[in-house]
Amino acid sequence: MQQLKEFAVNLAQEAGALLMKKFAQSLEIHYKGDINLVTEADKMSENLIIAAIRQNFPDHGILSEESPAILDGSSFRWIIDPLDGTTNYAHGYPVFCVSMALEKEGEIILGVIYDPTRQDTFVAERGEGAYLNGKKLAVSATPDLNRSLLATGFPYDIRESKDNNLNYFAAMAKEVQAIRRAGAAALDIAYIAAGRFDGFWELKLQPWDMAAGCLLVEEAGGKITDIMGSPWNMLSPNILVSNGRIHEPMIAVFKRAAGG
Ligand code: IPD
Ligand code: CA
Ligand code: CA
């Protein structure tokens, strides 16, 4: 396990260094949808990560955002977002990260999120706690919504779909201290583990946005369900992550907004 952890941390940091090198340079950009883009940096980071996994663990499966899944019948699978926060990155807004999780027989056992702009390395190993740059993490102790700093995001189909989070955002904004929409979901979730945010929710995220962050949060004592309070898994249509204390009050706001 130690070897896998060191491998993942080194690789996320290497990919992050590559992203920093390309940051603020002119980039080739392709559009996957009206507002959903991918840059050459996403691909370069992904190529580096996949090549290293293939070389070191040739029998491991890989699910990574910009490439077809590699399923080798192994009980291990890496779940990767080679650049979370691509829109920020493409605009020169320095909020982005690399996210890598390792799943064994369907359970996430290792999560690493690296923010190269701050050189923040978040690491969680199942049963062994969550750490930021070697320091043990715990979720915040904020007791109520009124004092809470939340984070959220909006899906790429915000223009076409009614299920676009604007109703929940409007309802929640009146209940809390503030809500941030920083644009890198993996980092938002890691920040719950670090106690920097008290709660986070989003609709239509993908496994690579959530896998590593969710282990960090579990290991830091936080709570994860869907936004109506049902059990969450990586294929759920939405996610609610919190310090635990404000979980039920957040669900009550979502239920009210959905009903009204
Ligand atoms: C996106 C970011 C964003 C979130 C989107 C994600 P990407 O990931 O995490 O914060 O609102 O739903 O898809 O495209 O930058 O990897
Ligand atoms: Ca992402
Ligand atoms: Ca991405």
PDB file of C-alpha atoms and ligand atoms in Angstrom:
ATOM      1  CA  MET A   1       0.000   0.000   0.000  1.00  0.00           C
ATOM      2  CA  GLN A   2       2.839   2.381   0.881  1.00  0.00           C
ATOM      3  CA  GLN A   3       4.283   1.778  -2.579  1.00  0.00           C
ATOM      4  CA  LEU A   4       0.931   2.511  -4.275  1.00  0.00           C
ATOM      5  CA  LYS A   5       0.527   5.661  -2.201  1.00  0.00           C
ATOM      6  CA  GLU A   6       3.986   6.974  -3.052  1.00  0.00           C
ATOM      7  CA  PHE A   7       3.419   6.140  -6.704  1.00  0.00           C
ATOM      8  CA  ALA A   8       0.090   8.025  -6.806  1.00  0.00           C
ATOM      9  CA  VAL A   9       1.408  11.059  -4.915  1.00  0.00           C
ATOM     10  CA  ASN A  10       4.501  11.348  -7.119  1.00  0.00           C
ATOM     11  CA  LEU A  11       2.455  10.937 -10.280  1.00  0.00           C
ATOM     12  CA  ALA A  12      -0.198  13.507  -9.303  1.00  0.00           C
ATOM     13  CA  GLN A  13       2.586  15.957  -8.432  1.00  0.00           C
ATOM     14  CA  GLU A  14       4.357  15.284 -11.719  1.00  0.00           C
ATOM     15  CA  ALA A  15       1.124  15.821 -13.672  1.00  0.00           C
ATOM     16  CA  GLY A  16       0.473  18.991 -11.650  1.00  0.00           C
ATOM     17  CA  ALA A  17       3.955  20.303 -12.478  1.00  0.00           C
ATOM     18  CA  LEU A  18       3.248  19.691 -16.153  1.00  0.00           C
ATOM     19  CA  LEU A  19      -0.022  21.646 -15.840  1.00  0.00           C
ATOM     20  CA  MET A  20       1.820  24.562 -14.212  1.00  0.00           C
ATOM     21  CA  LYS A  21       4.366  24.578 -17.008  1.00  0.00           C
ATOM     22  CA  LYS A  22       1.645  24.895 -19.643  1.00  0.00           C
ATOM     23  CA  PHE A  23      -0.432  27.329 -17.541  1.00  0.00           C
ATOM     24  CA  ALA A  24      -0.641  30.829 -18.965  1.00  0.00           C
ATOM     25  CA  GLN A  25       0.744  29.630 -22.284  1.00  0.00           C
ATOM     26  CA  SER A  26      -1.494  29.723 -25.346  1.00  0.00           C
ATOM     27  CA  LEU A  27      -3.366  26.439 -25.515  1.00  0.00           C
ATOM     28  CA  GLU A  28      -5.141  24.410 -28.120  1.00  0.00           C
ATOM     29  CA  ILE A  29      -8.791  24.168 -27.015  1.00  0.00           C
ATOM     30  CA  HIS A  30     -11.504  21.804 -28.266  1.00  0.00           C
ATOM     31  CA  TYR A  31     -15.192  22.000 -27.401  1.00  0.00           C
ATOM     32  CA  LYS A  32     -16.956  18.834 -26.199  1.00  0.00           C
ATOM     33  CA  GLY A  33     -20.229  20.820 -25.997  1.00  0.00           C
ATOM     34  CA  ASP A  34     -21.343  24.485 -26.072  1.00  0.00           C
ATOM     35  CA  ILE A  35     -19.463  25.360 -22.878  1.00  0.00           C
ATOM     36  CA  ASN A  36     -17.632  22.118 -22.049  1.00  0.00           C
ATOM     37  CA  LEU A  37     -14.047  22.318 -23.224  1.00  0.00           C
ATOM     38  CA  VAL A  38     -10.859  20.298 -23.164  1.00  0.00           C
ATOM     39  CA  THR A  39      -7.338  21.660 -23.641  1.00  0.00           C
ATOM     40  CA  GLU A  40      -4.146  20.039 -24.823  1.00  0.00           C
ATOM     41  CA  ALA A  41      -2.989  20.223 -21.180  1.00  0.00           C
ATOM     42  CA  ASP A  42      -5.822  17.867 -20.094  1.00  0.00           C
ATOM     43  CA  LYS A  43      -4.564  15.365 -22.653  1.00  0.00           C
ATOM     44  CA  MET A  44      -0.886  15.784 -21.785  1.00  0.00           C
ATOM     45  CA  SER A  45      -1.581  15.281 -18.081  1.00  0.00           C
ATOM     46  CA  GLU A  46      -3.731  12.255 -18.844  1.00  0.00           C
ATOM     47  CA  ASN A  47      -1.149  10.707 -21.197  1.00  0.00           C
ATOM     48  CA  LEU A  48       1.539  11.042 -18.532  1.00  0.00           C
ATOM     49  CA  ILE A  49      -0.639   9.444 -15.851  1.00  0.00           C
ATOM     50  CA  ILE A  50      -1.948   6.590 -17.981  1.00  0.00           C
ATOM     51  CA  ALA A  51       1.522   5.757 -19.342  1.00  0.00           C
ATOM     52  CA  ALA A  52       2.943   5.523 -15.806  1.00  0.00           C
ATOM     53  CA  ILE A  53       0.097   3.289 -14.593  1.00  0.00           C
ATOM     54  CA  ARG A  54       0.403   1.034 -17.633  1.00  0.00           C
ATOM     55  CA  GLN A  55       4.152   0.751 -17.097  1.00  0.00           C
ATOM     56  CA  ASN A  56       4.036   0.082 -13.350  1.00  0.00           C
ATOM     57  CA  PHE A  57       0.731  -1.765 -12.984  1.00  0.00           C
ATOM     58  CA  PRO A  58      -0.050  -3.206 -16.418  1.00  0.00           C
ATOM     59  CA  ASP A  59      -2.931  -5.319 -15.125  1.00  0.00           C
ATOM     60  CA  HIS A  60      -4.802  -2.431 -13.425  1.00  0.00           C
ATOM     61  CA  GLY A  61      -7.983  -0.998 -14.978  1.00  0.00           C
ATOM     62  CA  ILE A  62      -8.208   2.742 -15.684  1.00  0.00           C
ATOM     63  CA  LEU A  63     -11.171   5.110 -15.890  1.00  0.00           C
ATOM     64  CA  SER A  64      -9.963   8.535 -16.951  1.00  0.00           C
ATOM     65  CA  GLU A  65     -12.031  11.459 -18.210  1.00  0.00           C
ATOM     66  CA  GLU A  66     -10.574  12.035 -21.663  1.00  0.00           C
ATOM     67  CA  SER A  67      -9.877   8.434 -22.771  1.00  0.00           C
ATOM     68  CA  PRO A  68     -11.849   5.243 -23.315  1.00  0.00           C
ATOM     69  CA  ALA A  69     -11.932   3.083 -20.181  1.00  0.00           C
ATOM     70  CA  ILE A  70      -9.304   0.342 -19.862  1.00  0.00           C
ATOM     71  CA  LEU A  71     -10.869  -2.686 -18.163  1.00  0.00           C
ATOM     72  CA  ASP A  72      -8.436  -5.528 -17.696  1.00  0.00           C
ATOM     73  CA  GLY A  73     -10.463  -7.742 -15.405  1.00  0.00           C
ATOM     74  CA  SER A  74      -8.217  -6.689 -12.537  1.00  0.00           C
ATOM     75  CA  SER A  75      -9.675  -6.042  -9.091  1.00  0.00           C
ATOM     76  CA  PHE A  76      -7.827  -2.685  -9.129  1.00  0.00           C
ATOM     77  CA  ARG A  77      -9.069   0.345 -11.068  1.00  0.00           C
ATOM     78  CA  TRP A  78      -7.670   3.869 -11.162  1.00  0.00           C
ATOM     79  CA  ILE A  79     -10.208   6.692 -11.469  1.00  0.00           C
ATOM     80  CA  ILE A  80      -8.597   9.846 -12.801  1.00  0.00           C
ATOM     81  CA  ASP A  81      -9.368  13.443 -13.554  1.00  0.00           C
ATOM     82  CA  PRO A  82      -6.125  14.641 -15.165  1.00  0.00           C
ATOM     83  CA  LEU A  83      -7.239  18.278 -14.883  1.00  0.00           C
ATOM     84  CA  ASP A  84     -10.240  19.212 -12.778  1.00  0.00           C
ATOM     85  CA  GLY A  85     -11.126  22.852 -13.364  1.00  0.00           C
ATOM     86  CA  THR A  86     -10.431  22.989 -17.089  1.00  0.00           C
ATOM     87  CA  THR A  87     -12.526  26.115 -17.689  1.00  0.00           C
ATOM     88  CA  ASN A  88     -10.564  27.939 -14.967  1.00  0.00           C
ATOM     89  CA  TYR A  89      -7.308  26.666 -16.428  1.00  0.00           C
ATOM     90  CA  ALA A  90      -8.155  27.801 -19.947  1.00  0.00           C
ATOM     91  CA  HIS A  91      -8.925  31.310 -18.650  1.00  0.00           C
ATOM     92  CA  GLY A  92      -5.770  31.573 -16.554  1.00  0.00           C
ATOM     93  CA  TYR A  93      -7.786  31.423 -13.295  1.00  0.00           C
ATOM     94  CA  PRO A  94      -5.540  29.471 -10.918  1.00  0.00           C
ATOM     95  CA  VAL A  95      -8.017  27.032  -9.357  1.00  0.00           C
ATOM     96  CA  PHE A  96      -7.525  23.503 -10.642  1.00  0.00           C
ATOM     97  CA  CYS A  97      -6.105  20.145  -9.594  1.00  0.00           C
ATOM     98  CA  VAL A  98      -5.231  16.574 -10.510  1.00  0.00           C
ATOM     99  CA  SER A  99      -7.385  13.871  -8.926  1.00  0.00           C
ATOM    100  CA  MET A 100      -6.455  10.183  -8.685  1.00  0.00           C
ATOM    101  CA  ALA A 101      -8.287   7.430  -6.831  1.00  0.00           C
ATOM    102  CA  LEU A 102      -7.589   3.728  -6.619  1.00  0.00           C
ATOM    103  CA  GLU A 103     -10.474   1.309  -6.295  1.00  0.00           C
ATOM    104  CA  LYS A 104     -10.111  -2.295  -5.144  1.00  0.00           C
ATOM    105  CA  GLU A 105     -13.044  -4.635  -5.731  1.00  0.00           C
ATOM    106  CA  GLY A 106     -15.400  -1.682  -6.083  1.00  0.00           C
ATOM    107  CA  GLU A 107     -14.235   0.178  -2.972  1.00  0.00           C
ATOM    108  CA  ILE A 108     -12.035   3.295  -3.076  1.00  0.00           C
ATOM    109  CA  ILE A 109      -8.929   2.551  -1.012  1.00  0.00           C
ATOM    110  CA  LEU A 110      -6.689   5.490  -1.931  1.00  0.00           C
ATOM    111  CA  GLY A 111      -7.327   9.090  -2.957  1.00  0.00           C
ATOM    112  CA  VAL A 112      -4.845  11.771  -3.972  1.00  0.00           C
ATOM    113  CA  ILE A 113      -5.691  15.322  -5.013  1.00  0.00           C
ATOM    114  CA  TYR A 114      -2.883  17.700  -5.928  1.00  0.00           C
ATOM    115  CA  ASP A 115      -3.353  21.447  -6.356  1.00  0.00           C
ATOM    116  CA  PRO A 116      -0.168  22.628  -8.082  1.00  0.00           C
ATOM    117  CA  THR A 117      -0.986  26.335  -7.670  1.00  0.00           C
ATOM    118  CA  ARG A 118      -0.680  26.022  -3.872  1.00  0.00           C
ATOM    119  CA  GLN A 119       1.362  22.857  -3.814  1.00  0.00           C
ATOM    120  CA  ASP A 120      -1.352  21.290  -1.695  1.00  0.00           C
ATOM    121  CA  THR A 121      -1.193  17.485  -1.638  1.00  0.00           C
ATOM    122  CA  PHE A 122      -4.295  15.811  -0.183  1.00  0.00           C
ATOM    123  CA  VAL A 123      -3.938  12.082   0.534  1.00  0.00           C
ATOM    124  CA  ALA A 124      -6.350   9.568   2.045  1.00  0.00           C
ATOM    125  CA  GLU A 125      -5.935   5.866   2.574  1.00  0.00           C
ATOM    126  CA  ARG A 126      -8.983   3.889   3.731  1.00  0.00           C
ATOM    127  CA  GLY A 127      -8.878   3.427   7.497  1.00  0.00           C
ATOM    128  CA  GLU A 128      -5.704   5.523   7.824  1.00  0.00           C
ATOM    129  CA  GLY A 129      -7.063   9.097   7.839  1.00  0.00           C
ATOM    130  CA  ALA A 130      -6.823  12.041   5.463  1.00  0.00           C
ATOM    131  CA  TYR A 131      -3.829  14.379   5.231  1.00  0.00           C
ATOM    132  CA  LEU A 132      -2.918  17.706   3.656  1.00  0.00           C
ATOM    133  CA  ASN A 133       0.834  18.091   3.158  1.00  0.00           C
ATOM    134  CA  GLY A 134       1.377  15.537   5.919  1.00  0.00           C
ATOM    135  CA  LYS A 135      -1.006  17.172   8.416  1.00  0.00           C
ATOM    136  CA  LYS A 136      -4.034  15.154   9.565  1.00  0.00           C
ATOM    137  CA  LEU A 137      -7.361  16.556   8.442  1.00  0.00           C
ATOM    138  CA  ALA A 138     -10.738  16.849  10.147  1.00  0.00           C
ATOM    139  CA  VAL A 139     -13.949  18.379   8.838  1.00  0.00           C
ATOM    140  CA  SER A 140     -15.110  21.688  10.308  1.00  0.00           C
ATOM    141  CA  ALA A 141     -17.120  21.999  13.506  1.00  0.00           C
ATOM    142  CA  THR A 142     -19.463  24.666  12.107  1.00  0.00           C
ATOM    143  CA  PRO A 143     -22.770  23.875  13.807  1.00  0.00           C
ATOM    144  CA  ASP A 144     -25.408  25.515  11.621  1.00  0.00           C
ATOM    145  CA  LEU A 145     -26.202  26.820   8.152  1.00  0.00           C
ATOM    146  CA  ASN A 146     -26.161  30.429   9.242  1.00  0.00           C
ATOM    147  CA  ARG A 147     -22.395  30.247   9.891  1.00  0.00           C
ATOM    148  CA  SER A 148     -21.574  27.924   6.990  1.00  0.00           C
ATOM    149  CA  LEU A 149     -19.435  28.494   3.921  1.00  0.00           C
ATOM    150  CA  LEU A 150     -20.671  26.199   1.156  1.00  0.00           C
ATOM    151  CA  ALA A 151     -19.518  25.322  -2.341  1.00  0.00           C
ATOM    152  CA  THR A 152     -21.372  24.135  -5.398  1.00  0.00           C
ATOM    153  CA  GLY A 153     -21.175  24.078  -9.186  1.00  0.00           C
ATOM    154  CA  PHE A 154     -23.440  23.965 -12.205  1.00  0.00           C
ATOM    155  CA  PRO A 155     -23.635  21.260 -14.857  1.00  0.00           C
ATOM    156  CA  TYR A 156     -22.453  21.768 -18.430  1.00  0.00           C
ATOM    157  CA  ASP A 157     -26.065  21.340 -19.649  1.00  0.00           C
ATOM    158  CA  ILE A 158     -27.190  24.364 -17.593  1.00  0.00           C
ATOM    159  CA  ARG A 159     -28.650  25.966 -20.748  1.00  0.00           C
ATOM    160  CA  GLU A 160     -30.698  22.982 -21.894  1.00  0.00           C
ATOM    161  CA  SER A 161     -31.727  21.196 -18.705  1.00  0.00           C
ATOM    162  CA  LYS A 162     -34.174  22.361 -16.046  1.00  0.00           C
ATOM    163  CA  ASP A 163     -32.278  20.125 -13.640  1.00  0.00           C
ATOM    164  CA  ASN A 164     -29.482  22.711 -13.495  1.00  0.00           C
ATOM    165  CA  ASN A 165     -29.098  23.532  -9.767  1.00  0.00           C
ATOM    166  CA  LEU A 166     -30.275  27.150 -10.089  1.00  0.00           C
ATOM    167  CA  ASN A 167     -33.343  26.446  -7.897  1.00  0.00           C
ATOM    168  CA  TYR A 168     -31.253  24.834  -5.144  1.00  0.00           C
ATOM    169  CA  PHE A 169     -28.648  27.587  -5.323  1.00  0.00           C
ATOM    170  CA  ALA A 170     -31.293  30.316  -4.953  1.00  0.00           C
ATOM    171  CA  ALA A 171     -32.865  28.583  -1.958  1.00  0.00           C
ATOM    172  CA  MET A 172     -29.554  27.805  -0.203  1.00  0.00           C
ATOM    173  CA  ALA A 173     -28.039  31.269  -0.785  1.00  0.00           C
ATOM    174  CA  LYS A 174     -30.542  32.827   1.643  1.00  0.00           C
ATOM    175  CA  GLU A 175     -29.778  30.349   4.438  1.00  0.00           C
ATOM    176  CA  VAL A 176     -25.995  30.387   4.692  1.00  0.00           C
ATOM    177  CA  GLN A 177     -23.076  32.726   5.252  1.00  0.00           C
ATOM    178  CA  ALA A 178     -21.880  32.397   1.646  1.00  0.00           C
ATOM    179  CA  ILE A 179     -21.627  29.994  -1.301  1.00  0.00           C
ATOM    180  CA  ARG A 180     -18.595  29.718  -3.605  1.00  0.00           C
ATOM    181  CA  ARG A 181     -18.557  28.392  -7.161  1.00  0.00           C
ATOM    182  CA  ALA A 182     -14.824  27.996  -7.694  1.00  0.00           C
ATOM    183  CA  GLY A 183     -14.995  25.576 -10.654  1.00  0.00           C
ATOM    184  CA  ALA A 184     -13.055  22.494  -9.553  1.00  0.00           C
ATOM    185  CA  ALA A 185     -15.359  19.951  -7.900  1.00  0.00           C
ATOM    186  CA  ALA A 186     -12.584  17.604  -6.744  1.00  0.00           C
ATOM    187  CA  LEU A 187     -10.926  20.482  -4.913  1.00  0.00           C
ATOM    188  CA  ASP A 188     -14.258  21.626  -3.431  1.00  0.00           C
ATOM    189  CA  ILE A 189     -14.719  18.144  -1.961  1.00  0.00           C
ATOM    190  CA  ALA A 190     -11.130  18.023  -0.654  1.00  0.00           C
ATOM    191  CA  TYR A 191     -11.820  21.366   1.033  1.00  0.00           C
ATOM    192  CA  ILE A 192     -14.676  19.783   3.006  1.00  0.00           C
ATOM    193  CA  ALA A 193     -12.151  17.271   4.353  1.00  0.00           C
ATOM    194  CA  ALA A 194      -9.832  20.156   5.212  1.00  0.00           C
ATOM    195  CA  GLY A 195     -12.553  22.138   7.005  1.00  0.00           C
ATOM    196  CA  ARG A 196     -12.221  25.010   4.519  1.00  0.00           C
ATOM    197  CA  PHE A 197     -15.814  24.479   3.353  1.00  0.00           C
ATOM    198  CA  ASP A 198     -18.624  23.186   5.576  1.00  0.00           C
ATOM    199  CA  GLY A 199     -20.814  21.725   2.834  1.00  0.00           C
ATOM    200  CA  PHE A 200     -20.814  21.035  -0.907  1.00  0.00           C
ATOM    201  CA  TRP A 201     -23.380  19.781  -3.356  1.00  0.00           C
ATOM    202  CA  GLU A 202     -23.526  19.368  -7.099  1.00  0.00           C
ATOM    203  CA  LEU A 203     -25.615  17.602  -9.759  1.00  0.00           C
ATOM    204  CA  LYS A 204     -24.395  15.366 -12.571  1.00  0.00           C
ATOM    205  CA  LEU A 205     -20.781  14.938 -11.493  1.00  0.00           C
ATOM    206  CA  GLN A 206     -18.745  12.030 -12.845  1.00  0.00           C
ATOM    207  CA  PRO A 207     -16.832   9.393 -10.838  1.00  0.00           C
ATOM    208  CA  TRP A 208     -13.480  11.089 -11.593  1.00  0.00           C
ATOM    209  CA  ASP A 209     -14.744  14.354 -10.035  1.00  0.00           C
ATOM    210  CA  MET A 210     -15.701  12.636  -6.769  1.00  0.00           C
ATOM    211  CA  ALA A 211     -13.768   9.390  -6.149  1.00  0.00           C
ATOM    212  CA  ALA A 212     -10.630  10.712  -4.455  1.00  0.00           C
ATOM    213  CA  GLY A 213     -12.348  13.594  -2.662  1.00  0.00           C
ATOM    214  CA  CYS A 214     -15.015  11.371  -1.161  1.00  0.00           C
ATOM    215  CA  LEU A 215     -12.457   9.100   0.498  1.00  0.00           C
ATOM    216  CA  LEU A 216     -10.739  12.201   1.907  1.00  0.00           C
ATOM    217  CA  VAL A 217     -14.055  13.356   3.378  1.00  0.00           C
ATOM    218  CA  GLU A 218     -14.940   9.956   4.855  1.00  0.00           C
ATOM    219  CA  GLU A 219     -11.497   9.721   6.425  1.00  0.00           C
ATOM    220  CA  ALA A 220     -11.797  13.259   7.805  1.00  0.00           C
ATOM    221  CA  GLY A 221     -15.098  12.455   9.550  1.00  0.00           C
ATOM    222  CA  GLY A 222     -17.539  14.022   7.060  1.00  0.00           C
ATOM    223  CA  LYS A 223     -20.797  12.734   5.628  1.00  0.00           C
ATOM    224  CA  ILE A 224     -21.875  11.915   2.059  1.00  0.00           C
ATOM    225  CA  THR A 225     -25.384  11.195   0.731  1.00  0.00           C
ATOM    226  CA  ASP A 226     -27.381  12.403  -2.252  1.00  0.00           C
ATOM    227  CA  ILE A 227     -29.065  15.777  -1.819  1.00  0.00           C
ATOM    228  CA  MET A 228     -32.321  14.223  -0.593  1.00  0.00           C
ATOM    229  CA  GLY A 229     -30.487  12.161   2.035  1.00  0.00           C
ATOM    230  CA  SER A 230     -30.486   8.781   0.248  1.00  0.00           C
ATOM    231  CA  PRO A 231     -27.321   6.667   0.146  1.00  0.00           C
ATOM    232  CA  TRP A 232     -24.809   7.930  -2.406  1.00  0.00           C
ATOM    233  CA  ASN A 233     -22.603   6.049  -4.836  1.00  0.00           C
ATOM    234  CA  MET A 234     -20.442   7.259  -7.721  1.00  0.00           C
ATOM    235  CA  LEU A 235     -23.309   6.772 -10.188  1.00  0.00           C
ATOM    236  CA  SER A 236     -25.826   8.809  -8.156  1.00  0.00           C
ATOM    237  CA  PRO A 237     -27.288  11.785 -10.067  1.00  0.00           C
ATOM    238  CA  ASN A 238     -26.187  14.254  -7.398  1.00  0.00           C
ATOM    239  CA  ILE A 239     -24.047  14.478  -4.277  1.00  0.00           C
ATOM    240  CA  LEU A 240     -24.135  16.213  -0.900  1.00  0.00           C
ATOM    241  CA  VAL A 241     -20.956  16.319   1.184  1.00  0.00           C
ATOM    242  CA  SER A 242     -20.727  18.030   4.558  1.00  0.00           C
ATOM    243  CA  ASN A 243     -19.139  18.204   7.977  1.00  0.00           C
ATOM    244  CA  GLY A 244     -22.101  16.085   9.209  1.00  0.00           C
ATOM    245  CA  ARG A 245     -23.538  18.773  11.473  1.00  0.00           C
ATOM    246  CA  ILE A 246     -25.196  20.772   8.693  1.00  0.00           C
ATOM    247  CA  HIS A 247     -26.187  17.719   6.630  1.00  0.00           C
ATOM    248  CA  GLU A 248     -29.845  17.443   7.696  1.00  0.00           C
ATOM    249  CA  PRO A 249     -30.448  21.213   7.519  1.00  0.00           C
ATOM    250  CA  MET A 250     -29.045  21.228   3.948  1.00  0.00           C
ATOM    251  CA  ILE A 251     -31.331  18.334   2.964  1.00  0.00           C
ATOM    252  CA  ALA A 252     -34.319  20.228   4.384  1.00  0.00           C
ATOM    253  CA  VAL A 253     -33.508  23.212   2.129  1.00  0.00           C
ATOM    254  CA  PHE A 254     -33.208  20.959  -0.954  1.00  0.00           C
ATOM    255  CA  LYS A 255     -36.517  19.243  -0.156  1.00  0.00           C
ATOM    256  CA  ARG A 256     -38.241  22.600   0.227  1.00  0.00           C
ATOM    257  CA  ALA A 257     -36.749  23.880  -3.036  1.00  0.00           C
ATOM    258  CA  ALA A 258     -37.739  20.698  -4.917  1.00  0.00           C
ATOM    259  CA  GLY A 259     -41.276  20.868  -3.583  1.00  0.00           C
ATOM    260  CA  GLY A 260     -41.809  24.567  -4.231  1.00  0.00           C
TER     261      GLY A 260
HETATM  262  C1  IPD B   1     -15.800  20.222 -13.861  1.00  0.00           C
HETATM  263  C2  IPD B   1     -15.450  20.989 -12.607  1.00  0.00           C
HETATM  264  C3  IPD B   1     -16.567  21.927 -12.229  1.00  0.00           C
HETATM  265  C4  IPD B   1     -17.893  21.222 -12.103  1.00  0.00           C
HETATM  266  C5  IPD B   1     -18.214  20.430 -13.352  1.00  0.00           C
HETATM  267  C6  IPD B   1     -17.073  19.456 -13.649  1.00  0.00           C
HETATM  268  P1  IPD B   1     -13.713  19.547 -15.444  1.00  0.00           P
HETATM  269  O1  IPD B   1     -14.761  19.302 -14.191  1.00  0.00           O
HETATM  270  O2  IPD B   1     -15.206  20.102 -11.550  1.00  0.00           O
HETATM  271  O3  IPD B   1     -16.328  22.554 -10.986  1.00  0.00           O
HETATM  272  O4  IPD B   1     -18.901  22.185 -11.869  1.00  0.00           O
HETATM  273  O5  IPD B   1     -19.417  19.721 -13.150  1.00  0.00           O
HETATM  274  O6  IPD B   1     -17.369  18.708 -14.788  1.00  0.00           O
HETATM  275  O7  IPD B   1     -14.529  19.506 -16.689  1.00  0.00           O
HETATM  276  O8  IPD B   1     -13.070  20.856 -15.210  1.00  0.00           O
HETATM  277  O9  IPD B   1     -12.799  18.383 -15.274  1.00  0.00           O
HETATM  278 CA    CA B   2     -13.725  17.260 -13.417  1.00  0.00          CA
HETATM  279 CA    CA B   3     -11.262  17.162 -16.209  1.00  0.00          CA
END
